[in-house]
XYZ file of C-alpha atoms in Angstrom:
558
model
C 6.381 19.147 -6.281
C 7.401 22.817 -6.253
C 6.596 25.332 -3.534
C 4.436 27.266 -6.002
C 2.465 24.176 -7.011
C 1.777 23.338 -3.372
C 0.653 26.917 -2.714
C -1.595 26.865 -5.786
C -2.961 23.454 -4.789
C -3.795 24.629 -1.285
C -5.423 27.753 -2.720
C -7.511 25.599 -5.061
C -8.332 23.328 -2.113
C -9.626 26.243 -0.040
C -11.763 27.386 -2.989
C -13.107 23.871 -3.579
C -13.753 23.396 0.146
C -15.885 26.546 0.233
C -17.747 25.479 -2.932
C -18.446 22.005 -1.574
C -19.639 23.275 1.788
C -21.958 25.700 0.008
C -23.344 22.875 -2.167
C -23.925 20.612 0.834
C -25.498 23.470 2.742
C -27.932 24.001 -0.149
C -28.740 20.269 -0.221
C -30.005 20.419 3.370
C -33.600 21.742 3.556
C -33.891 25.046 5.414
C -36.223 23.441 7.966
C -33.461 20.959 8.826
C -30.837 23.625 9.602
C -29.676 23.917 13.191
C -30.318 27.135 15.058
C -26.821 28.575 15.660
C -27.707 29.058 19.316
C -27.660 25.263 19.785
C -23.934 25.224 19.002
C -23.097 28.459 20.810
C -22.013 26.631 23.943
C -19.332 24.585 22.208
C -15.727 25.181 23.139
C -13.843 26.593 20.164
C -12.131 25.666 17.982
C -13.988 22.327 18.151
C -11.168 20.285 16.591
C -8.856 21.150 19.498
C -11.496 21.448 22.240
C -13.315 18.672 24.088
C -17.026 18.715 23.176
C -19.359 15.728 23.589
C -21.959 16.100 20.826
C -23.777 12.914 21.848
C -24.557 14.315 25.295
C -25.606 17.620 23.735
C -28.548 15.739 22.121
C -28.953 18.127 19.179
C -31.602 16.033 17.378
C -34.025 16.391 20.315
C -33.188 19.953 21.265
C -33.375 21.194 17.684
C -37.067 20.344 17.254
C -36.277 19.220 13.695
C -37.412 15.642 14.300
C -40.885 14.702 15.504
C -41.219 12.374 18.507
C -41.963 9.510 16.128
C -38.889 10.314 14.037
C -36.758 10.452 17.176
C -38.079 7.020 18.173
C -37.439 5.602 14.692
C -33.836 6.806 14.686
C -33.054 6.033 18.336
C -35.255 3.269 19.700
C -35.882 0.881 16.818
C -33.385 -1.914 16.174
C -32.646 -2.641 12.546
C -34.684 -5.848 12.894
C -37.647 -3.783 14.098
C -37.206 -1.273 11.287
C -37.225 -3.993 8.642
C -40.163 -5.757 10.302
C -42.150 -2.521 10.427
C -41.288 -1.723 6.826
C -42.376 -5.201 5.727
C -45.678 -5.069 7.633
C -46.493 -1.490 6.726
C -46.477 -0.176 10.295
C -43.544 1.948 9.119
C -43.197 3.555 5.716
C -39.917 3.941 3.912
C -40.705 7.636 3.510
C -40.947 8.273 7.259
C -37.923 6.099 8.084
C -35.803 7.712 5.368
C -36.960 11.171 6.433
C -36.060 10.457 10.063
C -32.529 9.336 9.230
C -32.013 12.016 6.597
C -32.943 14.699 9.150
C -30.606 13.166 11.680
C -27.832 12.867 9.070
C -28.285 16.554 8.262
C -27.844 17.422 11.939
C -24.866 15.068 12.267
C -23.198 16.737 9.302
C -23.727 20.246 10.658
C -22.109 19.151 13.927
C -19.326 16.809 12.734
C -18.810 17.467 8.992
C -19.326 13.762 8.251
C -20.971 13.907 4.804
C -19.492 14.440 1.367
C -22.510 14.035 -0.920
C -26.116 14.683 0.094
C -28.935 13.414 -2.121
C -31.873 13.360 0.256
C -34.292 14.442 -2.471
C -33.518 11.397 -4.635
C -33.743 9.155 -1.593
C -37.174 10.453 -0.610
C -38.444 9.907 -4.174
C -37.145 6.337 -4.026
C -38.776 5.830 -0.618
C -42.154 6.936 -2.004
C -41.763 4.517 -4.907
C -40.897 1.644 -2.561
C -43.904 2.432 -0.370
C -46.116 2.263 -3.438
C -44.685 -1.134 -4.352
C -45.228 -2.461 -0.835
C -48.826 -1.237 -0.900
C -49.254 -3.280 -4.086
C -47.762 -6.329 -2.357
C -44.558 -6.127 -4.405
C -41.609 -5.529 -2.038
C -38.321 -5.847 -3.873
C -35.921 -7.405 -1.381
C -34.880 -8.120 2.222
C -33.740 -4.503 2.738
C -36.918 -3.007 1.269
C -37.216 0.632 2.297
C -34.179 0.738 4.618
C -31.923 3.826 4.325
C -28.223 2.932 4.027
C -25.302 5.360 3.935
C -22.169 4.854 1.843
C -18.515 5.771 2.066
C -17.424 8.416 -0.452
C -15.594 5.898 -2.674
C -18.765 4.099 -3.792
C -20.081 5.383 -7.115
C -23.747 6.300 -7.496
C -24.873 7.280 -10.976
C -25.243 11.054 -11.232
C -23.486 11.771 -7.894
C -19.896 13.089 -7.620
C -17.190 10.679 -6.438
C -14.123 12.809 -5.764
C -12.415 10.861 -2.948
C -11.668 14.272 -1.500
C -8.906 14.686 -4.105
C -8.447 17.884 -6.093
C -7.433 15.858 -9.158
C -10.890 14.201 -9.073
C -12.840 17.279 -7.965
C -14.941 17.446 -11.154
C -15.736 13.740 -11.360
C -19.413 12.778 -11.465
C -20.227 9.070 -11.602
C -21.958 7.751 -14.702
C -22.308 4.193 -13.375
C -23.002 2.473 -10.073
C -20.493 0.470 -8.085
C -21.299 -3.232 -7.933
C -22.407 -2.957 -4.297
C -24.667 -0.023 -5.128
C -26.346 -2.134 -7.807
C -26.783 -4.975 -5.332
C -28.137 -2.821 -2.497
C -30.575 -1.148 -4.860
C -31.846 -4.548 -5.996
C -32.183 -5.609 -2.343
C -34.493 -2.644 -1.725
C -32.196 -0.240 0.138
C -32.573 3.545 -0.013
C -29.208 5.278 -0.533
C -29.246 8.856 0.697
C -25.733 10.195 1.412
C -22.002 9.544 1.151
C -19.487 10.062 3.933
C -16.071 11.602 4.484
C -12.634 9.993 4.145
C -8.940 10.907 4.345
C -6.966 12.107 1.352
C -6.079 8.887 -0.602
C -8.013 6.798 1.988
C -4.631 5.818 3.436
C -4.722 7.452 6.857
C -6.641 7.043 10.099
C -7.972 10.612 10.152
C -10.867 11.540 7.852
C -9.566 14.835 6.541
C -9.024 16.157 3.023
C -8.798 19.495 1.224
C -12.204 19.265 -0.485
C -14.508 18.369 2.401
C -12.393 19.246 5.418
C -12.164 17.267 8.658
C -14.742 15.002 10.301
C -15.041 15.390 14.084
C -15.631 12.602 16.579
C -19.147 13.033 18.039
C -17.983 11.770 21.468
C -15.134 14.276 21.684
C -14.553 16.781 18.905
C -10.851 17.084 19.761
C -10.335 13.407 18.854
C -10.188 11.785 15.444
C -13.249 10.000 14.075
C -10.798 7.534 12.543
C -10.333 6.521 8.956
C -10.642 5.823 6.299
C -14.392 5.289 6.879
C -14.463 8.023 9.539
C -17.423 9.949 8.178
C -19.415 6.730 8.109
C -18.717 5.791 11.709
C -19.312 9.346 12.975
C -22.683 9.326 11.197
C -23.655 5.921 12.603
C -22.529 6.890 16.132
C -24.749 9.978 15.851
C -27.555 7.638 14.713
C -27.814 9.462 11.430
C -27.722 6.071 9.706
C -29.089 2.683 10.768
C -26.458 0.924 8.664
C -23.410 2.225 6.822
C -20.961 0.632 4.417
C -17.242 1.329 4.480
C -14.140 -0.306 3.063
C -11.144 -1.864 4.781
C -7.533 -2.257 3.602
C -5.671 -1.763 6.880
C -8.571 -1.412 9.303
C -10.693 1.238 7.621
C -14.061 0.056 8.929
C -12.654 -1.074 12.276
C -10.476 1.953 13.134
C -13.314 4.507 12.873
C -15.595 2.107 14.735
C -13.205 1.794 17.667
C -12.820 5.591 17.601
C -16.568 6.311 17.538
C -17.897 3.395 19.576
C -19.728 1.527 16.806
C -19.739 -2.092 15.644
C -17.924 -3.090 12.431
C -17.280 -6.244 10.444
C -14.363 -6.846 8.114
C -15.284 -9.864 5.943
C -12.878 -12.091 4.089
C -11.898 -10.476 0.805
C -14.159 -11.097 -2.204
C -17.286 -11.977 -0.258
C -18.890 -8.541 -0.575
C -18.743 -6.827 -3.999
C -15.999 -4.221 -4.230
C -15.593 -3.431 -7.921
C -16.613 -0.227 -9.660
C -15.447 2.124 -6.914
C -13.672 5.408 -7.419
C -10.053 4.683 -6.574
C -6.590 6.209 -6.481
C -4.875 2.803 -6.403
C -3.544 0.814 -9.348
C -6.291 -1.702 -10.046
C -3.907 -4.244 -11.526
C -1.810 -4.574 -8.355
C -3.726 -6.523 -5.690
C -1.054 -7.079 -3.053
C -3.395 -6.940 -0.064
C -7.000 -7.169 -1.176
C -9.377 -4.554 0.246
C -12.942 -5.403 1.156
C -16.236 -3.680 1.900
C -17.941 -4.129 5.255
C -20.777 -2.805 7.426
C -20.710 -0.310 10.317
C -23.692 -0.199 12.676
C -24.845 0.114 16.283
C -25.549 -3.582 16.856
C -24.332 -7.057 15.958
C -27.704 -7.899 14.425
C -27.350 -5.041 11.934
C -23.953 -6.357 10.816
C -25.394 -9.845 10.354
C -28.438 -8.611 8.448
C -26.182 -6.776 6.003
C -23.836 -9.720 5.491
C -26.632 -12.235 4.962
C -28.574 -10.003 2.580
C -25.535 -9.018 0.531
C -24.048 -12.505 0.220
C -27.365 -14.271 -0.398
C -28.157 -11.670 -3.067
C -25.685 -13.453 -5.396
C -23.244 -10.517 -5.681
C -21.161 -12.382 -8.266
C -23.789 -11.261 -10.787
C -22.393 -7.727 -10.369
C -18.732 -8.331 -9.529
C -16.571 -10.957 -11.289
C -14.177 -11.186 -8.328
C -16.792 -12.092 -5.709
C -16.938 -15.705 -4.593
C -20.324 -17.131 -5.553
C -20.985 -18.767 -2.195
C -24.144 -18.440 -0.070
C -24.133 -17.442 3.594
C -23.881 -20.559 5.768
C -26.120 -20.922 8.826
C -23.749 -22.068 11.571
C -25.566 -21.125 14.807
C -26.233 -24.750 15.730
C -22.660 -25.837 15.068
C -20.875 -23.405 17.409
C -19.806 -24.839 20.761
C -21.340 -23.274 23.847
C -17.929 -23.093 25.521
C -15.255 -21.708 23.221
C -11.459 -21.642 23.276
C -10.174 -18.109 22.664
C -6.628 -17.078 21.920
C -5.615 -13.605 23.102
C -3.396 -11.358 20.970
C -0.663 -10.010 23.270
C 0.909 -6.585 23.340
C 3.599 -6.508 20.672
C 6.896 -5.139 22.027
C 7.180 -2.680 19.133
C 3.598 -1.422 19.455
C 2.725 -0.957 23.159
C -0.898 -0.500 24.194
C -2.496 2.441 26.004
C -3.834 1.696 29.532
C -7.591 2.028 28.712
C -7.292 -0.531 25.910
C -5.377 -2.925 28.166
C -8.121 -2.577 30.778
C -10.885 -3.238 28.235
C -9.203 -6.415 26.954
C -8.469 -7.634 30.495
C -12.071 -7.094 31.577
C -13.360 -8.808 28.433
C -11.193 -11.827 29.252
C -12.616 -11.976 32.785
C -16.182 -11.879 31.488
C -15.505 -14.611 28.931
C -13.933 -16.799 31.600
C -16.870 -16.119 33.935
C -19.157 -17.445 31.199
C -17.177 -20.684 30.968
C -14.999 -19.952 27.939
C -11.360 -21.008 27.864
C -8.570 -18.454 27.376
C -5.161 -19.108 25.810
C -2.629 -16.294 26.099
C -0.639 -16.185 22.873
C 2.953 -14.965 22.675
C 4.278 -12.007 20.649
C 6.695 -14.259 18.747
C 3.731 -16.386 17.658
C 1.516 -13.515 16.508
C 4.151 -11.555 14.545
C 2.146 -8.320 14.690
C 5.087 -6.000 14.011
C 6.577 -8.098 11.215
C 3.164 -8.411 9.567
C 2.730 -4.632 9.641
C 6.146 -4.029 8.077
C 5.666 -6.555 5.286
C 2.136 -5.252 4.662
C 3.267 -1.648 4.352
C 6.157 -2.628 2.106
C 3.719 -4.447 -0.171
C 1.305 -1.517 -0.299
C 4.192 0.874 -0.932
C 4.786 -0.832 -4.273
C 1.827 1.166 -5.581
C 2.624 4.880 -5.807
C -0.456 5.930 -7.768
C -2.085 7.689 -4.805
C 0.947 9.913 -4.348
C 0.925 10.711 -8.056
C -2.779 11.633 -7.971
C -2.194 13.958 -5.007
C 0.726 15.569 -6.824
C -1.304 15.919 -10.033
C -3.889 17.890 -8.083
C -1.210 20.182 -6.677
C -2.062 19.165 -3.112
C 0.150 18.861 -0.087
C -0.226 15.613 1.870
C -2.643 15.908 4.785
C -0.942 16.014 8.224
C -2.133 12.491 9.113
C -0.309 11.024 6.123
C 2.840 12.965 6.975
C 2.626 11.725 10.547
C 2.226 8.108 9.437
C 5.269 8.341 7.163
C 7.343 9.849 9.935
C 6.361 7.069 12.333
C 7.048 4.369 9.768
C 10.521 5.800 9.143
C 11.373 5.228 12.826
C 10.673 1.487 12.653
C 13.289 -1.236 12.286
C 12.861 -2.559 8.753
C 15.620 -5.173 8.996
C 13.112 -8.021 8.597
C 12.773 -7.124 4.907
C 16.373 -6.011 4.353
C 17.087 -8.956 2.042
C 14.411 -7.805 -0.441
C 14.543 -4.066 0.211
C 16.829 -3.216 -2.692
C 15.345 -5.625 -5.218
C 13.562 -4.078 -8.206
C 9.988 -4.562 -9.418
C 8.733 -8.122 -9.532
C 11.672 -9.457 -7.533
C 10.711 -7.192 -4.623
C 7.037 -8.163 -4.941
C 7.999 -11.825 -5.038
C 10.280 -11.567 -2.001
C 7.647 -9.733 0.059
C 4.987 -12.242 -0.991
C 7.191 -15.095 0.230
C 7.522 -13.355 3.610
C 3.768 -12.812 3.762
C 3.096 -16.462 2.979
C 5.490 -17.528 5.744
C 3.536 -15.462 8.281
C 0.196 -16.754 7.003
C 1.497 -20.300 7.403
C 2.774 -19.524 10.900
C -0.736 -18.442 11.851
C -2.149 -21.667 10.371
C 0.135 -23.610 12.689
C -0.836 -21.365 15.636
C -4.534 -22.194 15.191
C -3.791 -25.900 15.038
C -1.283 -25.958 17.902
C -3.600 -24.173 20.337
C -6.828 -25.672 18.921
C -8.504 -22.274 18.884
C -12.093 -21.431 17.989
C -11.435 -17.696 17.718
C -9.003 -14.999 18.804
C -9.703 -11.780 20.688
C -7.493 -8.805 21.407
C -7.052 -5.067 21.040
C -8.212 -3.568 17.746
C -5.575 -0.872 18.227
C -2.934 0.378 20.637
C -5.266 3.212 21.508
C -8.759 4.597 21.622
C -9.451 7.604 19.427
C -6.584 10.054 19.851
C -6.081 13.688 18.911
C -6.441 14.598 15.234
C -3.540 13.514 13.007
C -1.894 11.551 15.841
C -3.214 8.016 15.163
C -0.199 6.880 13.142
C 0.304 3.193 12.296
C -2.521 0.587 12.661
C -0.731 -2.747 13.307
C -3.504 -4.562 15.174
C -6.116 -4.024 12.467
C -3.630 -4.378 9.582
C -2.812 -7.892 10.805
C -6.240 -9.172 9.752
C -6.056 -7.674 6.255
C -2.582 -9.176 5.910
C -3.895 -12.624 6.874
C -7.267 -12.007 5.147
C -9.200 -13.047 8.241
C -12.752 -11.903 9.024
C -12.808 -9.634 12.064
C -15.388 -7.858 14.182
C -14.932 -4.793 16.381
C -17.236 -4.670 19.412
C -17.529 -1.505 21.535
C -16.837 -2.196 25.189
C -16.342 0.284 28.035
C -14.900 3.786 27.974
C -11.544 5.261 28.852
C -11.386 6.204 32.513
C -8.337 7.917 33.958
C -7.070 6.991 37.380
C -5.705 9.339 40.028
C -2.807 9.698 39.582
C -3.056 8.932 35.834
C -1.351 5.749 34.675
C 1.944 6.443 33.000
C 2.623 5.420 29.431
C 6.105 5.809 28.025
C 7.664 4.387 24.887
C 11.207 3.148 24.524
C 13.490 4.017 21.618
C 12.447 0.997 19.547
C 8.711 1.395 20.234
C 5.997 3.239 18.364
C 2.686 4.543 19.725
C 0.434 7.610 19.645
C 0.755 10.053 22.523
C -1.334 9.196 25.567
C -3.238 12.141 27.072
C -5.502 10.534 29.703
C -7.314 13.723 30.671
C -8.442 14.385 27.118
C -9.306 10.735 26.464
C -11.676 10.490 29.438
C -14.922 8.964 28.141
C -13.537 7.853 24.783
C -15.060 4.555 23.574
C -13.018 1.361 23.986
C -13.427 -1.797 21.909
C -12.172 -5.310 21.431
C -11.539 -7.239 18.218
C -12.707 -10.806 17.514
C -11.494 -12.819 14.531
C -11.470 -16.281 12.998
C -9.669 -17.889 10.066
C -10.117 -16.963 6.416
C -13.550 -17.660 4.922
C -14.979 -18.450 8.346
C -17.041 -15.260 8.228
C -20.177 -17.004 9.438
C -18.342 -18.471 12.437
C -16.759 -15.089 13.147
C -20.171 -13.411 13.171
C -21.736 -16.061 15.399
C -18.821 -16.080 17.853
C -18.757 -12.268 17.929
C -22.453 -12.380 18.893
C -21.573 -14.720 21.772
C -18.770 -12.386 22.877
C -21.073 -9.377 22.600
C -23.633 -11.035 24.870
C -20.902 -11.804 27.423
C -19.641 -8.228 27.409
C -23.039 -6.528 27.533
């Protein structure tokens, strides 16, 4: 890429960014616009200044939402919303209006949305209310507003992925999951921001700009489903859907303090999305998964989607119903604990959260087995995974075709990866094409088999551990995601559960990396109050057990 092409691409990006922001501004009703005085007290610039937008309570102070709408968006669980919608004590129109208003406020504060189609959503809500009044509800999600990550295609709505090369694309079909959710009765009302190429942990691109973390605007909202988790954390959505290839529903959830579930691949429909990957090369299979503010919301989504026979819309989905396993789970469980990998050391607040979670599980009678780094192979899994994904260079070609420069988060990730010791794949590193793919696949299968033996040797029911080395960190500093990538590599279902917040000690705990180690910078003063989380996972296709065990863990922790 030439210097001139980069300059022209950035110029086009600035122009497109202004156009998109103008279009989104027009899509928000005037009555839903924030009074500038409400944001006048923010420290500027927000992306480098610590501002807690949750504590600011813009939805209440703005006067945009009625008291009933505030209650709907803040006080009702998703079970209560669906129950009210089914009985008629709540209408889809008022529920959709409440969350659309709150999404509009969230976007004005955090820049979390890419496409806004509130008008279409409100029309659909009216239609669903009419059907319910006639005694003809259309599914288990009847009338519930659901937000979507930018990559999902909705007929008549742009799907640009934040890429200049796709900036004029308007979808003419629906993604398989969109078809399914529509049939289940959901109301789709907005799409949410992502990183350029969806291969970074910072939701920033040259079309829509950067999404801010509502807990601390100087920290990343995570990626690649960062807009989704920021929106859910702000309670601008009762339930959002993201995608996950290396942790993309779990990373933004740990950054924004939400719940997330990464199912086994091919259980939730994934096909028909806008993509910048080569569809024919499925080295590590991505999946779609829910982001919400409760375990029950995650379970409701999984049950509804899987029992809706998604294979009717997606030929790759396994045509298997959701299994009810609540009565089969032992009351006292045996948990393995993922240790700190020597290559990827863990920040003090995350260590504290995991240690406290272990204490609470033990206090509730559960058994803990501390696994060893040489058993878990976190670093080796990350290296083999990234080598496999690097076989596909289409995303880089799409960025180049649009004349864009890589976003800083992608540059940072590449720089950090270059520092790692890649000797574990040295024997296949120089092999061409299929020979390289074959050699890497053999290494992956060896690690998958090692984990099979680990489960059997320790007789584990589930494993818990850190979802990341860190909480949310400063923008563009997240780097490599080894602790979430592990579960995509193994294709294990995994749940992220928010637990505690970062609290600095006096004096602050030191965190230093050695020459062979890799980690984001640790700035305890700026991370004060950042959400912490833990990760729970089970073996492949044990999604139902993972969900049930995560509910048990959640009850222990809260």
